[in-house]
mmCIF file of C-alpha atoms in Angstrom:
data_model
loop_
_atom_site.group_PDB
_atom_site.id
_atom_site.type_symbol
_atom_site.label_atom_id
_atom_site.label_comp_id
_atom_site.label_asym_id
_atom_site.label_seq_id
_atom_site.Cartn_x
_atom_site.Cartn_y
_atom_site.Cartn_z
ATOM 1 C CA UNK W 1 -127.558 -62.100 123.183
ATOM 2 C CA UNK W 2 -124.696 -59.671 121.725
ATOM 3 C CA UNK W 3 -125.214 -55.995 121.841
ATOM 4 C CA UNK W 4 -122.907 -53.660 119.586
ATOM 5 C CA UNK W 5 -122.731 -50.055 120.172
ATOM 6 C CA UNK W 6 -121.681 -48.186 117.323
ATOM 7 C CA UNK W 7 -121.733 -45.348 115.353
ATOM 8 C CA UNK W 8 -121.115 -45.416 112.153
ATOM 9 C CA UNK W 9 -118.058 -44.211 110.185
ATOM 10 C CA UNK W 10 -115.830 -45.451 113.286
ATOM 11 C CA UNK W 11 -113.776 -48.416 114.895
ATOM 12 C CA UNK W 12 -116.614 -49.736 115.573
ATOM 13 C CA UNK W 13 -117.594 -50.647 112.173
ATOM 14 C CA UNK W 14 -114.432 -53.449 112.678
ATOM 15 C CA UNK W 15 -116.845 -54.786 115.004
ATOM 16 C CA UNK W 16 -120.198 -54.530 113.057
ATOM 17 C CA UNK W 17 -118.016 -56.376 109.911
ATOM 18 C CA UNK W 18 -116.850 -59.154 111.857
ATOM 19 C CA UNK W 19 -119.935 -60.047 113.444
ATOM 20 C CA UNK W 20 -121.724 -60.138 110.054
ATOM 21 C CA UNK W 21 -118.618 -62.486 109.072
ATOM 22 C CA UNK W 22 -119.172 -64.745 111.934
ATOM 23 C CA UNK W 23 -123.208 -64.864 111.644
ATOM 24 C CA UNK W 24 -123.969 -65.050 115.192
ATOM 25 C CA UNK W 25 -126.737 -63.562 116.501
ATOM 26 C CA UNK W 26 -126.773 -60.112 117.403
ATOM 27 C CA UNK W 27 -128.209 -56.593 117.680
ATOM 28 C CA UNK W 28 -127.113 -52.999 116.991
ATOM 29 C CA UNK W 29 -127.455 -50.053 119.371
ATOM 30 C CA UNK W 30 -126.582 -47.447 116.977
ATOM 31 C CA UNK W 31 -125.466 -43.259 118.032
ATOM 32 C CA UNK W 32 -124.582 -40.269 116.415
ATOM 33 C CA UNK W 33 -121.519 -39.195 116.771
ATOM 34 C CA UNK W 34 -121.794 -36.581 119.585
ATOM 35 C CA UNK W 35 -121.953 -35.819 123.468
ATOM 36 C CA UNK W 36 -124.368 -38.857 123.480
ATOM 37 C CA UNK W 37 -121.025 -41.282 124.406
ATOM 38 C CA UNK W 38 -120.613 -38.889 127.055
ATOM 39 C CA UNK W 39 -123.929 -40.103 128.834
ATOM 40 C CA UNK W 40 -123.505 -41.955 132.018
ATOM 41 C CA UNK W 41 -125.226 -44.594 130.987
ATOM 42 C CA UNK W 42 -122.828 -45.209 127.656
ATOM 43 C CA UNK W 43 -120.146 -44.610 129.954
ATOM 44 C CA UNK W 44 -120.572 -47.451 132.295
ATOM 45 C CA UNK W 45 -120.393 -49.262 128.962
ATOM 46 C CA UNK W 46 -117.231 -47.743 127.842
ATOM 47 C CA UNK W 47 -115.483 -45.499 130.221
ATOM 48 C CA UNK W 48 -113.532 -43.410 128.377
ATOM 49 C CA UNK W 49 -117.040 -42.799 125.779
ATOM 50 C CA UNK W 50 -115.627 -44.149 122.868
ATOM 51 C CA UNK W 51 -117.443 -47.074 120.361
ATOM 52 C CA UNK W 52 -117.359 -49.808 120.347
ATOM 53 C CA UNK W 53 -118.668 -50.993 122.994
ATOM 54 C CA UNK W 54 -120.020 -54.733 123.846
ATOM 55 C CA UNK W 55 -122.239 -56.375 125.746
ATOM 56 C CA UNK W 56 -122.115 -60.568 125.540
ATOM 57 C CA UNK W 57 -123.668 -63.021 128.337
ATOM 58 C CA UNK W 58 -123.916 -60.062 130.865
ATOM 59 C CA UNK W 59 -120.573 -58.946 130.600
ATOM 60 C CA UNK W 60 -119.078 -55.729 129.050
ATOM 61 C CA UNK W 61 -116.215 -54.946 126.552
ATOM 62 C CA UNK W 62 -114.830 -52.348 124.989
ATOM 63 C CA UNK W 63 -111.777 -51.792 122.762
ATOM 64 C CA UNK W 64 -111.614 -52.837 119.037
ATOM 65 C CA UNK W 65 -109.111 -55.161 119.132
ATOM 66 C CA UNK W 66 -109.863 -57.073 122.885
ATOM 67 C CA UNK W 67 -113.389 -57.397 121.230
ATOM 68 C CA UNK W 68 -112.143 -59.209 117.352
ATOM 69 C CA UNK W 69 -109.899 -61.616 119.322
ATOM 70 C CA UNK W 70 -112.722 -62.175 121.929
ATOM 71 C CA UNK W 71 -115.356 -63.024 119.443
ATOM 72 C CA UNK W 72 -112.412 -64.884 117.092
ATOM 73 C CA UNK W 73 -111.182 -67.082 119.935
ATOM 74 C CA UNK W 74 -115.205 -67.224 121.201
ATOM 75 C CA UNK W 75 -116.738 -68.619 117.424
ATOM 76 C CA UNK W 76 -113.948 -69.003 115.099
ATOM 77 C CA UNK W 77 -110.780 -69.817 116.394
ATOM 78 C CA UNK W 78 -109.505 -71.047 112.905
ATOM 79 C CA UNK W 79 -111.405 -69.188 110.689
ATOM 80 C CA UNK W 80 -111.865 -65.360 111.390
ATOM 81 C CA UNK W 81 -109.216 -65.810 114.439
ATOM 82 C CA UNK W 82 -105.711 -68.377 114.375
ATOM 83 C CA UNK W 83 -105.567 -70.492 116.929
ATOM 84 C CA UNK W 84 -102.565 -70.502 119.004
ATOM 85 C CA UNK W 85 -101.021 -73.511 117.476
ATOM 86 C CA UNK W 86 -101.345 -71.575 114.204
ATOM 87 C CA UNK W 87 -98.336 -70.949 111.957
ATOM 88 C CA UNK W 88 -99.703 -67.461 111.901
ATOM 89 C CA UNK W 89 -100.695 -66.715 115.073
ATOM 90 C CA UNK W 90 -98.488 -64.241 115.364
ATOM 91 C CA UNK W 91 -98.848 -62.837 111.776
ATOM 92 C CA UNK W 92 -102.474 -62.637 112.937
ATOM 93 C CA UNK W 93 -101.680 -60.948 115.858
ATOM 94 C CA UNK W 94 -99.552 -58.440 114.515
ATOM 95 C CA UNK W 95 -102.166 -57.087 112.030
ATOM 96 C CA UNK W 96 -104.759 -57.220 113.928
ATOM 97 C CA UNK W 97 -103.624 -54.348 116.116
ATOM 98 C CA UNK W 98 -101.727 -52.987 113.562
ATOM 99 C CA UNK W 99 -105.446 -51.009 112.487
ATOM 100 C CA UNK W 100 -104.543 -49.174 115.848
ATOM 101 C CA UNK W 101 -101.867 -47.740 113.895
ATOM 102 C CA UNK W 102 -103.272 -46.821 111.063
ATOM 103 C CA UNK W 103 -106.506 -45.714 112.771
ATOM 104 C CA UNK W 104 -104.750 -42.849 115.030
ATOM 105 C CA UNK W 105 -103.697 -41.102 112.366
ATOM 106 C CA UNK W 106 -106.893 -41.320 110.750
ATOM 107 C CA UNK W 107 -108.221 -40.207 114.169
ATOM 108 C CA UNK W 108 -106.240 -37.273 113.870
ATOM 109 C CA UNK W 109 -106.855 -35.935 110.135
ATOM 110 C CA UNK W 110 -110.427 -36.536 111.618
ATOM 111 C CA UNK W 111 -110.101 -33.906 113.948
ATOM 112 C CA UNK W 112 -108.647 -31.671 111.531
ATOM 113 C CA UNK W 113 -110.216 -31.761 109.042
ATOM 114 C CA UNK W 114 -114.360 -32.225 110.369
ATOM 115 C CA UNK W 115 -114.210 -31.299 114.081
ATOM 116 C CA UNK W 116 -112.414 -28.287 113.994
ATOM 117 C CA UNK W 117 -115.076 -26.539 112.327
ATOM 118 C CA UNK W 118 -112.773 -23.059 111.535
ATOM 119 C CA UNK W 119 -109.891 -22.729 109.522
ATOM 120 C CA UNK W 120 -107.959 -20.813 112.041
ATOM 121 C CA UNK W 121 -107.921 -24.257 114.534
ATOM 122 C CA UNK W 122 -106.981 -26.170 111.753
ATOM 123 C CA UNK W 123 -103.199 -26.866 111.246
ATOM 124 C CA UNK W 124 -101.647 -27.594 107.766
ATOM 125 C CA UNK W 125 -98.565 -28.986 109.422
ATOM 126 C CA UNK W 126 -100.474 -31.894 111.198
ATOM 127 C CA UNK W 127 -102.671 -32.164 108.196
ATOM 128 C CA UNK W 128 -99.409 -32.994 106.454
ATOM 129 C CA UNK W 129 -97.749 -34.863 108.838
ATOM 130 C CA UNK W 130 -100.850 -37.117 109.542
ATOM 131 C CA UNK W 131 -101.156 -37.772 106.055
ATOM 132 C CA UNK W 132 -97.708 -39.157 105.403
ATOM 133 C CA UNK W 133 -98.219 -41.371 108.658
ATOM 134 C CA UNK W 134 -100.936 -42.633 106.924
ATOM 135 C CA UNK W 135 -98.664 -43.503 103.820
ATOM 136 C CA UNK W 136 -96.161 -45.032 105.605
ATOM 137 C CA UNK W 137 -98.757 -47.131 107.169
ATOM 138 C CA UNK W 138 -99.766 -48.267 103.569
ATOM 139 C CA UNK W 139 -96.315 -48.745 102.726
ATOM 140 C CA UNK W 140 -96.168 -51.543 105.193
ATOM 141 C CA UNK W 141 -99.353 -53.312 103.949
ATOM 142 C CA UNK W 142 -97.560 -52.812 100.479
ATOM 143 C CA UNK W 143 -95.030 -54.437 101.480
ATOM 144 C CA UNK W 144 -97.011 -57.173 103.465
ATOM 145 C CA UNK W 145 -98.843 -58.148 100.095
ATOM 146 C CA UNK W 146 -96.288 -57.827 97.872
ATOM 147 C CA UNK W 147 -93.406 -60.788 97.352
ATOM 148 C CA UNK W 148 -90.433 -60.843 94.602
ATOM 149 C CA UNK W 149 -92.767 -64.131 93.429
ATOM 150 C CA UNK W 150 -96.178 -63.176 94.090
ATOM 151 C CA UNK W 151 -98.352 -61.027 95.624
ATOM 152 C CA UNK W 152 -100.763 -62.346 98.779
ATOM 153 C CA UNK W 153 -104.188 -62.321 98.469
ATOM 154 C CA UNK W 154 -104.554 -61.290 102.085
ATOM 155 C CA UNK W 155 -102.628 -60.511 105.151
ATOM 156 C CA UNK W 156 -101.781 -64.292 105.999
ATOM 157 C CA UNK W 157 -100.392 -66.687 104.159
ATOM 158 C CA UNK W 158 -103.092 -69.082 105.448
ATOM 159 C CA UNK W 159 -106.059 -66.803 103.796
ATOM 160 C CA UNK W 160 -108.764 -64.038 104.795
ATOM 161 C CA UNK W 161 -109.416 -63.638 108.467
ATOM 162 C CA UNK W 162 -110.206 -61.187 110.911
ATOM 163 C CA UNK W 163 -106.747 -59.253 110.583
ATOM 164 C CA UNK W 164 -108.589 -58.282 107.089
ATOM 165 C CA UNK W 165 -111.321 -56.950 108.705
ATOM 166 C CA UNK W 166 -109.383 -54.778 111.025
ATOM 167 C CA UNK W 167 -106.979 -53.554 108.771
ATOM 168 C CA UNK W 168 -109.666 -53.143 105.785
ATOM 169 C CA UNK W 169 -111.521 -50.953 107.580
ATOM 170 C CA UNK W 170 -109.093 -48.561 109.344
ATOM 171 C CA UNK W 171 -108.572 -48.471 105.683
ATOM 172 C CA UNK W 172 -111.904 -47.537 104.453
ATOM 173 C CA UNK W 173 -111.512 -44.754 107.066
ATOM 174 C CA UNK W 174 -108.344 -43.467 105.582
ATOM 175 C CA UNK W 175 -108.986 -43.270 102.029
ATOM 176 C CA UNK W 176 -110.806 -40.292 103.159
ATOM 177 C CA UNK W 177 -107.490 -37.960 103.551
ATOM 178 C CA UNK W 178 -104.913 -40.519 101.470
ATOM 179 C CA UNK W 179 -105.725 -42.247 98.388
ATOM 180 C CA UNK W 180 -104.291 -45.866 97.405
ATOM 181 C CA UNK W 181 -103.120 -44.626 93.895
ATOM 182 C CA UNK W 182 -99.373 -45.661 94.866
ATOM 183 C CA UNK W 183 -100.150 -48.612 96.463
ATOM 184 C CA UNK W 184 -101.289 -51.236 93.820
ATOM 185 C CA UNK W 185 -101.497 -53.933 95.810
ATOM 186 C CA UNK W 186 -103.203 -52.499 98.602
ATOM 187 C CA UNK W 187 -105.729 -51.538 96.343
ATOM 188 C CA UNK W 188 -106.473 -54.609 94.826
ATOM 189 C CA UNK W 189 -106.505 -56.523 97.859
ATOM 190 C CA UNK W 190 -109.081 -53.689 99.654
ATOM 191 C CA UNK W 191 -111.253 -54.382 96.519
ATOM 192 C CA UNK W 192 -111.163 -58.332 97.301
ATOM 193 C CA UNK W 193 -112.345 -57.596 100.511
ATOM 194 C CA UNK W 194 -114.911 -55.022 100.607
ATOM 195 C CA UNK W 195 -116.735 -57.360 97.961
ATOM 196 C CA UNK W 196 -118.090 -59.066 100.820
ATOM 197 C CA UNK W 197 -121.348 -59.198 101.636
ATOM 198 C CA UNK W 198 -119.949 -58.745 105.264
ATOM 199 C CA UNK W 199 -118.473 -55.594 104.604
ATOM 200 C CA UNK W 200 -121.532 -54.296 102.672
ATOM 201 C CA UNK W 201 -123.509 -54.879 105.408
ATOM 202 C CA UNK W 202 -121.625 -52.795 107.725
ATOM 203 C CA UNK W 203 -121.901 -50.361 105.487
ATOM 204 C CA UNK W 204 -123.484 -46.810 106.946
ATOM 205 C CA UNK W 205 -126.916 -46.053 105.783
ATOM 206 C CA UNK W 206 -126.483 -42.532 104.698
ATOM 207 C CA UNK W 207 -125.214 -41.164 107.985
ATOM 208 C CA UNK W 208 -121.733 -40.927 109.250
ATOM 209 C CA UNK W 209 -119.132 -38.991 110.309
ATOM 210 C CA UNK W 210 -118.076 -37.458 106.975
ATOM 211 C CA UNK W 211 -119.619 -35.330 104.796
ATOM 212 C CA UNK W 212 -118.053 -36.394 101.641
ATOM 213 C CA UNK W 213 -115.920 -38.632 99.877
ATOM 214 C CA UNK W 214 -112.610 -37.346 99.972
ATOM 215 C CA UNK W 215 -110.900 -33.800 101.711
ATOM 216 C CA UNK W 216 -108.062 -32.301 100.039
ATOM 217 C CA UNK W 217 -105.380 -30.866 101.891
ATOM 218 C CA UNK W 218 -105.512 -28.044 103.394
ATOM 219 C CA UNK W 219 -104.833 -25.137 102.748
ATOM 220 C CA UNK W 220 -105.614 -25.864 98.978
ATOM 221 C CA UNK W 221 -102.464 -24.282 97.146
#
């Protein structure tokens, strides 16, 4: 049996996606997001009390990216994952950790903008600086999707796949601080892939991390 841990509205969600994607058998633990992943018990699950966390066969992962090429290479080497032999293995690769990228900066206007709970630990510079991260990081997608011919329908040339996944939803996170209204493409090719049933499913039910749908800078001026 697979056991996620998760709380919604995080990485972990990459996790929760993909296995829907896969349809494998498998349960959710699910925690708020609080000094609950600080419990010794969750910890011996994930040491440094972060989601996700896994449990397969026994044994224990953790780490969003060890766990999508785990369970790619595990079920579906050639569909959700590339195979080494691939032609884009290393495409696959590449933007699958790439959400990494994307996802510490989203991490950080996180902080900002929902844990700091006053104004006066707030900073508008890192609010600012975060932000533009984050639009440099959708610049590169841009980029990725667009061609002087066509534009892709997804990350690799070969179709959707788990790179998707990962990327799509450090995406869904980020739309919370920066909005895709410069990046056509990206747009269109996050609304191919959140029509998934998948990623509805993975979905939170009302609870998460944020408190509504998009924060404005801040200060507002």
């Amino acid at each position: 049996m697979i056991t996620l841990h998760h709380c919604p509205q995080t990485r972990s969600m990459r996790s929760l996606w993909l296995l829907h994607e896969l349809g494998v058998e498998f349960q959710v633990r699910t925690y708020p997001f609080d000094r609950s992943l600080r419990d010794p018990a969750y910890l011996s699950l994930s040491p440094a009390g972060r989601v996700p966390a896994l449990e397969i066969e026994g044994e224990r992962m953790f780490e969003t990216g060890a766990i999508t090429q785990y369970l790619c290479e595990r079920f579906s080497p050639d569909r959700m994952g590339r195979s080494v032999g691939s032609p884009d293995r290393m495409a696959w690769l590449v933007w699958l950790h790439f959400a990494e990228t994307v996802s510490q900066h989203t991490a950080a206007l996180t902080q900002q903008h929902v844990a700091l709970r006053e104004d006066a630990m707030r900073s508008p510079i890192v609010m600012k600086l975060e932000a533009a991260r984050v639009g440099k990081c959708y610049d590169a997608i841009e980029a990725r999707l667009s061609t002087p011919l066509e534009n892709r329908d997804y990350l690799l040339t070969s179709g959707f796949s788990a790179a998707d996944i990962s990327v799509g939803q450090a995406v869904y996170m980020s739309q919370f601080f920066v909005t895709l209204e410069r990046h056509p493409a990206v747009a269109d090719w996050y609304a191919r892939i959140t029509e998934r049933e998948s990623f509805q499913r993975a979905l939170p039910g009302g609870d998460g991390i944020y408190g509504q749908a998009f924060y404005e800078p801040w200060p507002v001026t």
